Coordinates of C-alpha atoms and ligand atoms in Angstrom, one line a residue:
M3 CA 54.9 -30.4 246.5
V4 CA 56.2 -26.6 245.6
K5 CA 56.1 -25.5 242.6
S6 CA 57.7 -22.4 241.2
P7 CA 56.3 -20.4 238.6
L8 CA 59.4 -18.2 239.4
S9 CA 61.5 -20.1 237.4
D10 CA 59.9 -19.6 234.1
P11 CA 61.8 -16.3 233.7
V12 CA 65.2 -18.6 233.8
G13 CA 63.9 -21.2 231.6
G14 CA 62.4 -22.9 234.1
A15 CA 64.0 -24.4 237.6
H16 CA 65.6 -27.8 235.6
G17 CA 66.4 -25.8 232.7
W18 CA 68.3 -24.1 234.5
L19 CA 70.3 -26.6 236.0
R20 CA 71.0 -28.3 233.0
S21 CA 72.3 -25.1 231.4
A22 CA 74.4 -24.4 234.5
L23 CA 75.4 -28.3 234.1
L24 CA 76.4 -28.4 230.6
L25 CA 77.8 -24.9 230.2
G26 CA 79.8 -24.0 233.9
L27 CA 80.3 -27.1 235.4
L28 CA 81.9 -29.2 232.2
G29 CA 84.7 -26.6 232.1
L30 CA 83.0 -25.5 228.7
V31 CA 83.2 -21.6 229.7
P32 CA 87.1 -21.2 230.8
A33 CA 88.1 -18.2 233.4
C34 CA 90.8 -16.0 231.3
R35 CA 90.6 -15.7 227.2
A36 CA 93.4 -14.8 224.8
A37 CA 93.2 -11.3 223.5
D38 CA 93.0 -10.6 219.9
P39 CA 96.1 -9.0 219.2
F40 CA 94.4 -7.1 216.1
D41 CA 91.8 -5.2 218.1
Q42 CA 92.1 -2.3 217.1
N43 CA 89.7 -0.9 220.4
E44 CA 92.2 -2.1 222.9
Q45 CA 92.0 1.4 224.3
L46 CA 88.5 0.7 225.5
A47 CA 87.9 0.9 228.6
T48 CA 84.8 -1.6 229.7
P49 CA 85.7 -5.0 230.0
R50 CA 85.3 -7.6 226.8
R51 CA 83.0 -10.2 229.4
G52 CA 82.0 -10.3 232.5
A53 CA 82.6 -12.9 234.9
V54 CA 81.4 -13.9 238.3
V55 CA 83.6 -15.7 241.5
A56 CA 81.4 -17.3 244.6
E57 CA 83.0 -19.4 246.7
H58 CA 80.2 -21.9 245.2
P59 CA 80.5 -23.1 241.5
L60 CA 76.9 -23.4 241.5
A61 CA 76.4 -19.4 242.8
A62 CA 79.2 -18.9 240.1
Q63 CA 76.8 -20.4 237.5
V64 CA 73.4 -18.4 238.2
G65 CA 76.1 -15.0 238.6
V66 CA 77.0 -15.8 234.5
T67 CA 73.6 -17.0 233.8
I68 CA 71.7 -13.7 234.9
L69 CA 74.6 -12.1 232.8
N70 CA 74.3 -13.4 230.0
M71 CA 70.0 -12.9 230.4
G72 CA 71.5 -9.2 229.6
G73 CA 71.4 -8.2 233.6
N74 CA 74.3 -6.1 235.3
A75 CA 76.9 -6.6 238.0
A76 CA 74.3 -5.4 240.7
D77 CA 71.4 -8.4 239.2
A78 CA 73.8 -11.2 238.8
A79 CA 75.7 -10.1 242.5
V80 CA 71.4 -10.2 243.5
A81 CA 71.3 -13.7 242.0
T82 CA 74.7 -15.2 243.3
A83 CA 73.8 -14.1 246.9
L84 CA 70.7 -15.8 246.6
A85 CA 72.0 -18.8 245.2
L86 CA 74.2 -18.9 248.4
A87 CA 71.8 -18.7 250.8
V88 CA 71.1 -22.2 249.1
V89 CA 73.9 -24.0 248.4
Y90 CA 76.4 -22.4 251.2
P91 CA 74.3 -22.5 254.2
Q92 CA 78.1 -21.8 255.8
A93 CA 77.8 -18.5 255.3
G94 CA 75.5 -17.4 252.3
N95 CA 72.5 -16.7 254.7
L96 CA 69.0 -14.5 254.9
G97 CA 69.6 -15.1 258.1
G98 CA 72.8 -12.9 258.8
G99 CA 74.0 -9.4 257.5
G100 CA 76.9 -7.8 255.4
F101 CA 78.2 -4.8 252.7
A102 CA 78.1 -4.2 249.1
L103 CA 80.2 -1.9 246.5
W104 CA 78.2 -0.6 244.0
V105 CA 81.8 0.5 241.0
P106 CA 79.9 1.8 238.3
H107 CA 81.5 1.8 234.9
E108 CA 81.6 6.2 235.1
G109 CA 79.8 8.1 238.1
Q110 CA 80.0 7.5 241.8
P111 CA 80.9 4.5 243.8
W112 CA 78.3 3.3 246.1
S113 CA 78.4 1.5 249.2
L114 CA 75.8 -0.7 251.4
D115 CA 75.6 -1.9 255.1
F116 CA 73.5 -4.3 255.7
R117 CA 75.3 -5.1 258.7
E118 CA 72.7 -7.4 261.3
T119 CA 71.0 -4.7 264.3
T120 CA 70.8 -5.3 268.2
P121 CA 67.8 -6.0 269.2
A122 CA 65.9 -3.5 271.3
G123 CA 65.7 -5.8 274.2
Y124 CA 69.0 -6.5 274.5
G125 CA 72.1 -4.6 276.7
T126 CA 75.7 -6.1 278.1
E127 CA 74.7 -7.2 280.7
L128 CA 73.2 -10.2 279.2
Y129 CA 76.0 -11.9 279.1
L130 CA 77.5 -11.2 281.6
D131 CA 77.3 -13.5 285.3
A132 CA 76.6 -12.1 288.7
K133 CA 80.6 -10.8 288.7
G134 CA 80.2 -9.0 285.6
A135 CA 82.4 -12.0 283.4
V136 CA 81.5 -12.6 280.1
V137 CA 79.8 -15.8 280.4
G138 CA 81.2 -18.3 278.1
D139 CA 79.3 -19.0 274.7
R140 CA 76.2 -16.6 275.3
S141 CA 77.0 -14.2 272.2
L142 CA 77.7 -17.1 269.7
N143 CA 75.6 -20.4 270.2
T144 CA 72.2 -18.7 271.8
P145 CA 69.8 -16.1 271.0
L146 CA 71.5 -13.5 272.2
G147 CA 73.6 -13.9 269.7
V148 CA 71.8 -13.1 267.0
G149 CA 71.4 -9.5 265.2
V150 CA 68.6 -8.9 263.1
P151 CA 69.3 -9.8 259.5
G152 CA 70.4 -7.2 257.2
S153 CA 70.7 -9.4 254.1
P154 CA 67.1 -10.1 252.3
Q155 CA 66.7 -6.0 252.8
G156 CA 70.2 -5.4 251.8
L157 CA 70.5 -7.8 248.5
F158 CA 66.6 -6.4 247.4
E159 CA 68.0 -2.1 248.0
L160 CA 70.8 -3.8 245.4
Y161 CA 68.2 -4.6 243.4
K162 CA 66.3 -1.7 243.7
T163 CA 69.1 0.7 243.4
H164 CA 71.7 -0.8 240.4
G165 CA 69.7 -3.6 239.1
S166 CA 69.8 -3.1 234.9
K167 CA 65.5 -3.5 235.2
S168 CA 65.7 -5.5 232.5
L169 CA 65.3 -8.8 234.9
R170 CA 62.1 -8.5 237.3
F171 CA 63.7 -9.7 241.2
A172 CA 61.7 -12.9 240.8
A173 CA 63.9 -14.2 238.3
L174 CA 66.9 -13.3 240.3
C175 CA 65.0 -15.3 243.3
A176 CA 64.2 -18.4 240.6
P177 CA 67.8 -20.1 240.7
A178 CA 68.4 -20.0 244.3
I179 CA 64.2 -21.5 244.1
A180 CA 65.0 -24.1 242.2
L181 CA 68.5 -25.4 244.3
A182 CA 66.6 -25.2 247.7
H183 CA 63.5 -26.6 245.9
D184 CA 65.1 -29.5 243.5
G185 CA 68.0 -30.1 245.6
F186 CA 72.1 -30.0 244.9
P187 CA 74.6 -32.3 245.6
V188 CA 76.6 -31.6 249.0
D189 CA 80.4 -30.7 247.9
S190 CA 83.2 -31.5 249.7
W191 CA 83.5 -28.4 251.5
L192 CA 80.4 -28.6 253.2
A193 CA 80.3 -31.9 254.2
R194 CA 83.6 -31.1 256.1
D195 CA 82.7 -28.5 257.4
L196 CA 79.9 -31.1 258.8
R197 CA 81.8 -32.6 260.1
K198 CA 84.0 -30.3 261.7
A199 CA 83.4 -29.9 266.0
S200 CA 82.5 -26.7 266.3
A201 CA 79.5 -26.4 263.6
K202 CA 78.5 -30.3 265.0
G203 CA 78.1 -29.1 268.4
R204 CA 75.9 -25.9 267.6
L205 CA 74.2 -28.3 264.9
M206 CA 73.4 -31.0 267.1
A207 CA 71.8 -28.9 269.4
D208 CA 69.2 -27.8 267.5
P209 CA 66.6 -30.3 266.7
A210 CA 66.1 -28.1 262.9
A211 CA 68.8 -27.9 262.1
R212 CA 69.9 -31.0 263.6
G213 CA 67.2 -32.4 261.1
L214 CA 68.2 -31.3 257.9
F215 CA 71.7 -31.5 258.3
Y216 CA 72.3 -34.7 260.2
P217 CA 69.4 -36.6 259.1
G218 CA 69.8 -40.0 261.1
G219 CA 72.6 -38.3 263.5
E220 CA 75.2 -38.4 260.5
P221 CA 76.7 -35.3 258.9
L222 CA 75.1 -35.3 255.3
S223 CA 78.0 -36.6 253.1
E224 CA 79.2 -34.9 249.7
G225 CA 76.9 -36.5 247.2
E226 CA 74.3 -36.5 248.9
I227 CA 71.3 -34.2 247.9
L228 CA 70.6 -31.1 250.4
V229 CA 66.8 -30.6 249.3
Q230 CA 65.4 -27.3 251.6
P231 CA 61.5 -26.7 251.2
A232 CA 60.8 -24.9 253.8
L233 CA 64.0 -22.6 252.3
A234 CA 62.3 -22.7 248.9
R235 CA 58.9 -21.3 250.6
T236 CA 60.6 -18.3 251.9
L237 CA 62.5 -17.4 249.0
E238 CA 59.3 -17.4 247.0
R239 CA 57.1 -15.3 249.3
Y240 CA 60.6 -13.3 249.2
A241 CA 60.4 -13.3 245.0
R242 CA 57.1 -12.1 245.1
G243 CA 57.0 -9.4 248.1
G244 CA 60.6 -8.1 248.3
Q245 CA 62.1 -7.3 251.5
A246 CA 59.1 -6.9 253.3
A247 CA 57.8 -10.8 252.7
F248 CA 60.6 -11.4 255.7
Y249 CA 60.2 -8.4 258.0
S250 CA 56.7 -9.4 258.7
G251 CA 54.5 -12.0 257.7
P252 CA 55.4 -15.5 258.5
T253 CA 58.7 -15.5 257.7
A254 CA 59.3 -12.8 261.1
N255 CA 57.1 -14.3 262.5
A256 CA 58.8 -18.0 262.4
V257 CA 62.4 -16.2 263.2
V258 CA 60.5 -14.6 266.3
R259 CA 59.0 -18.1 267.4
T260 CA 62.4 -20.2 266.5
L261 CA 64.1 -17.6 269.2
I262 CA 61.5 -18.2 271.3
E263 CA 62.1 -21.7 271.3
A264 CA 65.5 -22.1 271.6
D265 CA 65.9 -19.6 274.6
K266 CA 63.4 -22.1 276.6
R267 CA 65.4 -25.0 275.3
L268 CA 68.5 -22.9 277.3
G269 CA 66.6 -22.2 280.1
H270 CA 65.1 -18.9 279.3
I271 CA 68.9 -16.4 279.3
V272 CA 66.5 -13.7 277.7
G273 CA 63.2 -14.7 278.8
D274 CA 61.0 -11.4 277.5
R275 CA 63.7 -9.3 276.2
H276 CA 63.9 -11.2 273.0
M277 CA 63.9 -9.8 269.1
T278 CA 60.3 -9.0 268.6
T279 CA 58.4 -8.5 264.8
Q280 CA 59.3 -4.7 265.8
D281 CA 62.6 -5.9 265.9
L282 CA 62.2 -7.5 262.7
A283 CA 60.0 -4.3 261.3
D284 CA 62.0 -1.5 262.5
Y285 CA 65.1 -3.1 260.6
R286 CA 66.8 -0.6 257.6
V287 CA 69.8 -1.2 255.4
Q288 CA 71.7 2.1 255.8
V289 CA 73.9 3.6 252.3
R290 CA 76.8 5.0 253.1
K291 CA 80.2 7.2 251.6
P292 CA 82.2 4.8 250.4
L293 CA 86.0 5.0 251.6
V294 CA 88.4 6.0 249.0
G295 CA 92.3 6.7 248.8
W296 CA 94.5 6.2 246.6
F297 CA 97.6 4.3 246.1
R298 CA 100.8 4.4 243.7
G299 CA 98.0 5.9 241.0
H300 CA 95.0 3.6 241.7
Q301 CA 91.6 4.7 243.3
V302 CA 90.6 1.9 246.1
I303 CA 87.2 2.2 247.1
S304 CA 86.2 0.1 249.9
M305 CA 84.1 -0.3 253.1
G306 CA 83.6 2.3 255.3
P307 CA 82.3 1.9 259.3
P308 CA 80.7 -0.1 261.0
S309 CA 83.1 -1.8 258.6
S310 CA 87.1 -1.6 259.7
G311 CA 87.9 -2.7 256.5
G312 CA 89.1 0.2 254.3
L313 CA 90.4 1.6 256.8
A314 CA 92.6 -0.9 257.7
L315 CA 93.5 -1.5 254.1
L316 CA 94.5 2.2 253.4
Q317 CA 96.4 3.0 256.6
V318 CA 98.3 -0.3 255.5
L319 CA 98.2 0.6 252.0
A320 CA 99.3 4.6 252.8
I321 CA 102.4 3.7 255.4
L322 CA 103.5 1.1 253.1
D323 CA 103.7 3.8 250.3
G324 CA 106.5 5.8 252.3
F325 CA 108.7 2.4 252.1
P326 CA 111.0 1.5 249.5
L327 CA 108.8 -1.4 247.8
D328 CA 109.9 -1.1 244.4
D329 CA 113.4 -1.0 245.4
D330 CA 113.4 -4.4 247.3
R331 CA 111.2 -5.8 244.9
N332 CA 113.9 -5.8 242.1
K333 CA 116.7 -6.8 244.9
V334 CA 114.2 -9.9 245.5
R335 CA 113.5 -10.2 241.1
R336 CA 117.4 -10.1 241.1
D337 CA 118.5 -12.1 244.2
Q338 CA 116.1 -14.6 242.2
A339 CA 118.2 -14.7 238.9
L340 CA 120.8 -15.3 240.8
G341 CA 119.3 -17.9 242.7
L342 CA 120.8 -17.0 245.7
P343 CA 119.4 -18.6 248.8
A344 CA 118.0 -15.4 250.4
A345 CA 115.4 -14.7 247.7
A346 CA 112.2 -15.4 248.9
E347 CA 111.4 -18.3 246.9
A348 CA 107.5 -18.3 245.8
C349 CA 106.7 -14.8 247.6
G350 CA 108.2 -12.3 246.0
L351 CA 107.7 -10.2 249.2
S352 CA 111.5 -9.6 251.2
A353 CA 112.2 -10.3 254.8
R354 CA 112.5 -6.6 255.1
S355 CA 109.3 -6.0 253.4
T356 CA 107.4 -8.7 255.1
H357 CA 108.3 -6.8 258.2
W358 CA 107.2 -3.4 257.2
L359 CA 103.9 -5.4 256.5
V360 CA 103.7 -7.0 259.6
E361 CA 104.2 -3.6 262.0
A362 CA 102.0 -1.6 259.2
M363 CA 99.0 -4.3 260.0
R364 CA 100.1 -4.2 263.7
R365 CA 99.2 -0.4 263.5
A366 CA 96.0 -0.4 261.6
F367 CA 94.2 -3.0 263.8
A368 CA 95.9 -1.1 266.7
D369 CA 93.5 2.1 265.7
R370 CA 90.5 -0.1 264.9
A371 CA 90.7 -1.6 268.3
Q372 CA 90.6 2.0 270.0
H373 CA 88.4 4.0 267.4
L374 CA 86.4 1.7 265.7
G375 CA 82.0 1.0 265.6
D376 CA 79.0 1.9 264.0
P377 CA 79.0 5.6 262.7
D378 CA 75.8 5.9 263.6
F379 CA 76.3 5.5 267.8
V380 CA 79.8 6.8 267.8
D381 CA 81.9 9.3 265.6
V382 CA 84.7 7.5 264.1
P383 CA 87.3 9.9 263.1
L384 CA 88.3 8.7 259.4
N385 CA 90.1 11.5 258.8
K386 CA 92.4 11.8 261.7
L387 CA 93.2 8.0 260.7
L388 CA 94.1 8.2 257.5
A389 CA 95.5 12.3 257.7
P390 CA 99.1 12.1 256.0
E391 CA 100.8 13.3 259.0
W392 CA 99.1 10.3 260.9
I393 CA 100.1 7.9 258.8
A394 CA 103.5 9.5 259.0
D395 CA 103.7 9.2 262.5
R396 CA 102.7 5.7 262.4
R397 CA 105.6 5.3 259.8
I398 CA 107.9 7.1 261.5
S399 CA 107.5 4.7 263.7
I400 CA 108.7 1.5 262.4
G401 CA 111.8 0.9 262.6
E402 CA 114.2 -2.1 261.9
R403 CA 112.5 -4.3 265.0
S404 CA 109.4 -5.4 265.6
N405 CA 107.6 -2.9 268.0
P406 CA 104.1 -5.0 269.5
G407 CA 103.5 -1.8 272.4
V408 CA 104.2 -2.6 276.0
Q409 CA 100.8 -4.9 276.7
A410 CA 101.4 -8.1 277.9
W411 CA 97.9 -9.7 277.3
R412 CA 97.5 -13.2 275.4
A413 CA 94.8 -14.2 273.8
A414 CA 94.3 -18.2 273.1
A415 CA 94.5 -18.3 268.8
P416 CA 91.1 -17.4 266.9
R417 CA 89.6 -20.0 266.0
E418 CA 90.2 -20.7 261.8
S419 CA 86.3 -20.2 260.2
F420 CA 85.0 -20.0 256.7
Q421 CA 81.9 -18.3 258.4
T422 CA 81.8 -15.4 255.8
T423 CA 81.8 -15.2 252.1
H424 CA 82.3 -13.0 249.2
L425 CA 81.5 -12.5 245.5
S426 CA 83.0 -10.7 243.0
V427 CA 81.2 -9.5 239.9
L428 CA 82.0 -7.5 236.9
D429 CA 79.3 -6.9 234.0
K430 CA 80.6 -6.2 230.3
H431 CA 79.2 -3.3 230.8
G432 CA 82.3 -2.0 233.7
N433 CA 80.2 -2.1 236.9
A434 CA 81.3 -4.5 239.7
V435 CA 79.9 -5.4 242.9
S436 CA 82.2 -6.4 245.4
M437 CA 79.7 -7.9 248.2
T438 CA 80.9 -9.4 251.1
T439 CA 78.2 -11.6 253.7
T440 CA 78.0 -13.0 256.7
L441 CA 76.1 -14.8 259.6
N442 CA 79.5 -14.6 261.8
T443 CA 81.2 -17.4 262.6
S444 CA 80.6 -21.1 260.1
F445 CA 76.7 -21.8 260.1
G446 CA 76.3 -19.0 262.6
S447 CA 73.9 -19.5 266.0
G448 CA 73.0 -23.0 264.9
I449 CA 70.0 -21.8 265.1
L450 CA 67.6 -22.6 262.2
V451 CA 64.2 -21.1 261.3
A452 CA 62.6 -24.4 261.1
D453 CA 59.4 -22.8 259.4
A454 CA 61.4 -20.9 257.1
G455 CA 64.9 -23.3 256.5
F456 CA 67.5 -20.4 257.1
L457 CA 70.4 -20.3 260.1
L458 CA 70.6 -17.4 262.2
N459 CA 73.7 -15.5 262.8
N460 CA 75.7 -14.7 265.9
E461 CA 77.0 -11.6 264.7
L462 CA 76.9 -9.8 268.0
D463 CA 79.4 -11.4 269.2
D464 CA 81.8 -9.6 266.7
F465 CA 80.8 -6.2 269.5
S466 CA 82.9 -6.0 272.1
L467 CA 81.5 -7.2 275.3
A468 CA 83.7 -6.1 277.8
P469 CA 86.8 -4.2 277.8
G470 CA 89.8 -6.6 277.3
V471 CA 87.4 -9.2 276.4
P472 CA 88.6 -11.0 272.8
N473 CA 85.7 -11.8 270.8
T474 CA 85.8 -15.5 268.9
Y475 CA 88.6 -13.7 266.8
G476 CA 90.4 -12.9 269.5
L477 CA 89.6 -9.1 268.7
I478 CA 89.2 -6.6 271.0
G479 CA 87.9 -3.0 271.3
A480 CA 86.8 -0.4 273.3
E481 CA 83.7 1.4 274.2
A482 CA 82.9 2.7 270.4
N483 CA 82.1 -0.9 269.7
R484 CA 80.3 -1.5 273.5
L485 CA 76.5 -3.8 271.9
L486 CA 73.7 -1.1 272.7
P487 CA 70.1 -1.7 270.9
G488 CA 70.2 -0.9 267.4
K489 CA 73.7 -0.7 267.4
R490 CA 75.6 -2.6 264.8
P491 CA 78.8 -4.2 265.7
L492 CA 82.3 -3.5 264.2
S493 CA 83.1 -5.9 261.3
S494 CA 86.1 -6.7 259.4
M495 CA 84.4 -7.4 255.6
T496 CA 86.3 -5.8 253.5
P497 CA 84.7 -5.3 249.8
T498 CA 86.9 -3.8 247.8
V499 CA 87.5 -2.0 244.2
I500 CA 90.1 -0.3 242.5
R501 CA 89.9 1.8 239.6
E502 CA 93.0 2.1 237.3
G503 CA 93.7 5.7 237.8
G504 CA 90.3 6.2 239.1
G505 CA 88.8 5.4 235.2
R506 CA 88.0 1.7 234.4
V507 CA 87.5 -1.1 237.3
S508 CA 91.0 -2.6 237.6
L509 CA 90.4 -5.0 240.6
V510 CA 87.2 -6.4 242.1
I511 CA 88.2 -8.0 245.6
G512 CA 86.7 -9.7 249.0
S513 CA 87.2 -12.6 251.0
P514 CA 85.9 -14.3 254.1
G515 CA 87.9 -15.1 256.8
G516 CA 86.8 -12.2 260.2
P517 CA 90.4 -10.1 261.0
R518 CA 92.6 -12.0 257.7
I519 CA 89.6 -11.2 255.7
I520 CA 91.5 -7.9 256.0
T521 CA 95.1 -9.2 255.8
A522 CA 94.6 -11.5 252.5
V523 CA 93.0 -8.3 251.1
M524 CA 95.7 -6.2 251.7
Q525 CA 98.2 -8.8 250.8
V526 CA 96.8 -9.9 247.2
V527 CA 95.8 -6.0 246.3
L528 CA 99.9 -5.3 247.1
R529 CA 101.2 -8.5 245.3
V530 CA 99.3 -7.3 242.1
L531 CA 100.0 -3.8 242.6
V532 CA 103.4 -2.9 244.2
Y533 CA 104.9 -6.8 242.9
E534 CA 103.0 -7.1 239.8
Q535 CA 102.2 -10.7 240.3
S536 CA 99.0 -11.9 238.0
L537 CA 95.8 -11.7 240.0
E538 CA 96.3 -16.1 240.6
D539 CA 99.4 -16.0 242.0
A540 CA 99.1 -13.2 244.1
I541 CA 96.1 -15.0 245.5
T542 CA 97.9 -18.5 245.7
A543 CA 101.2 -17.3 247.9
P544 CA 101.2 -17.9 251.4
R545 CA 100.0 -15.1 253.6
L546 CA 100.5 -14.2 257.0
H547 CA 98.3 -11.5 259.6
Q548 CA 98.9 -9.8 262.3
Q549 CA 96.4 -7.6 264.3
W550 CA 97.4 -6.1 267.5
K551 CA 96.7 -8.2 270.0
P552 CA 97.7 -11.2 270.0
E553 CA 101.1 -9.8 269.3
W554 CA 102.3 -12.6 267.2
T555 CA 102.3 -12.7 263.4
R556 CA 100.2 -15.9 262.0
L557 CA 102.0 -17.2 258.7
E558 CA 100.0 -20.0 256.5
G559 CA 102.5 -22.3 255.6
G560 CA 105.0 -22.4 252.5
W561 CA 106.6 -19.2 253.4
P562 CA 110.4 -19.6 252.7
A563 CA 112.9 -20.5 255.6
S564 CA 115.2 -17.6 254.8
V565 CA 112.3 -15.6 255.3
L566 CA 111.2 -16.7 258.6
E567 CA 114.7 -16.4 259.8
T568 CA 115.5 -13.4 259.2
L569 CA 112.1 -11.9 260.5
E570 CA 112.8 -13.6 263.7
S571 CA 116.8 -13.5 264.2
Q572 CA 117.2 -9.2 262.4
H573 CA 113.4 -8.3 263.1
G574 CA 112.4 -9.6 266.4
Q575 CA 109.1 -10.3 264.8
E576 CA 107.1 -13.1 266.9
L577 CA 105.9 -15.7 264.4
R578 CA 103.6 -18.6 264.5
V579 CA 103.0 -20.7 261.4
E580 CA 100.5 -22.3 261.2
P581 CA 100.8 -24.8 258.1
K582 CA 97.2 -26.7 258.1
S583 CA 95.3 -23.3 258.7
K584 CA 94.6 -21.1 255.4
F585 CA 94.0 -17.2 256.0
G586 CA 91.2 -16.2 254.2
S587 CA 89.5 -17.3 250.7
V588 CA 89.8 -14.3 248.3
Q589 CA 87.5 -13.6 245.6
A590 CA 88.5 -11.7 242.7
I591 CA 88.6 -10.3 239.3
Q592 CA 91.5 -8.3 237.5
V593 CA 90.8 -6.6 234.0
L594 CA 94.2 -7.1 232.2
N595 CA 95.0 -4.4 230.1
N596 CA 93.7 -5.8 226.8
R597 CA 90.4 -5.5 228.6
E598 CA 90.1 -9.6 229.8
P599 CA 88.9 -10.0 232.9
A600 CA 90.9 -12.4 235.0
A601 CA 89.2 -13.7 237.6
V602 CA 90.3 -16.5 240.3
S603 CA 88.4 -18.4 243.6
D604 CA 90.8 -18.8 246.4
P605 CA 92.1 -22.2 245.7
R606 CA 92.2 -22.8 249.5
R607 CA 88.7 -22.9 249.3
G608 CA 86.1 -24.8 246.8
G609 CA 84.9 -21.7 244.8
R610 CA 84.6 -20.8 241.3
A611 CA 85.5 -18.7 239.1
M612 CA 83.3 -18.2 235.7
V613 CA 84.0 -15.6 232.7
Q614 CA 81.1 -15.0 230.2
P615 CA 81.6 -17.1 227.4
Ligands
LIG716 N1 81.6 -11.6 261.6 C1 82.8 -11.0 260.9 C2 82.9 -10.1 260.7 O1 81.8 -9.2 260.4 O2 84.1 -9.4 260.3

């Protein structure tokens, strides 16, 4: 029986859950409050209250509780991420990695790379057969997919560097410990994700994962209480000892033991080149310079390599800035007012501006495939890729017709994935954290560290394992993203914060969704900044995704037929509408002019936006 003395700082495990239920889950905290029109302090830059948006209501509630206790955005982000590690095993997890962006109310933004690294014994040859072809799912379902986890060090570093210090680290861990120890009701999303064939196959193949998620051989169903005592013990050690308690001692030993056992079951494909306790001891997060650009008077701050998200976002915004989007927006509005059939009813974007958007995405993803990788191993020419001459060149190359390039390469459509998770936090002092974490695919490798209670990632599939061979997202890469010992695989995670005129934080945003992270964030940013849509409308609007290869553009259902027809007939775009697909799950907070936060969790998934009372 695990009893947590660490839960005291937040009022006890049961006390915490009770207040969560009373305050948040009963809807007593509205997502947006009305402004006071007589407030004389309208011009003050700080928001009136903080907000947390995450992909699980219990995790969002943890974050708001920490803000209410006097924690800042970094404290709340750490506690929310740890809660996700318990209630969102699909992605929020100790066994994976991610990126965090800290943007203070005043001062320099800071970004943290806690992406997984390649174990020292690994090399591309382990993934290939005798003829040099990449072997099926080795980088997805076996220990060869598992990179050295970064999240435990990343979260600890965020707390140490930017936490308010008004709360002990143990206090930030306490809600997660309580959720793991006491259990929580499985929500419809977890139940649904466990029923999916891809996850089921992977998790059922691992005895520990099968025991936890498929007791009696059946997936946990909605409403069942999931208790995770091994995870509670791991979190208690972490709460007491910080990151060192993960990267050495019982937890590190359990990770290595689990991988060796999994390899034995698979017939020794890794053998003595497995991940070692030294790999774990050697893991280091990297503080990176955030990518900063400007778009129409807004300072856009996002993640640089080894994520490709920030660069692609800035490139697309820069390319589009040269197109007459405002004329187009006004025309759509006029058409709508006149009730003309060509109006882009729910979308706001005309077919022509959608065409420009698709072509800009295509070019950004071409650069991604060719140039991007871990900056500790390759020289990523960021300045060249963002130089006005290059952006102009890319813009000029966009004509009225689709330009998919000369190659006729095709890949299977990327699988659906909500394997990654994003949280956005704003505190009442105006500080923001935008953090995306992942295991790569849903439930990662499916390999559960039995004695420590968490799943391990399969992030190494994000490397380009052989030239022209697509990864699970259909993305191809080049030498820059080749797997090497100690290297981090290229990512699409796009944690982003926008400051109005470089001053106050006006938008905190990010999403899961593989490469569709980049395009989902991009589309919401465009809709808010150019099309002046509310955050809710911008997030709800149907999305599209173009990633250079394959050359066709994928679209969610809901696009007006007139737009689709014009894109195909006038602009030569090859479109594939996927009415049942959902692209990303944006979690965002906008600070309105009246200083109220408008917080929105994408209705595509079951997250929650919560604003402080
Ligand atoms: N594993 C997905 C990404 O990092 O983009």
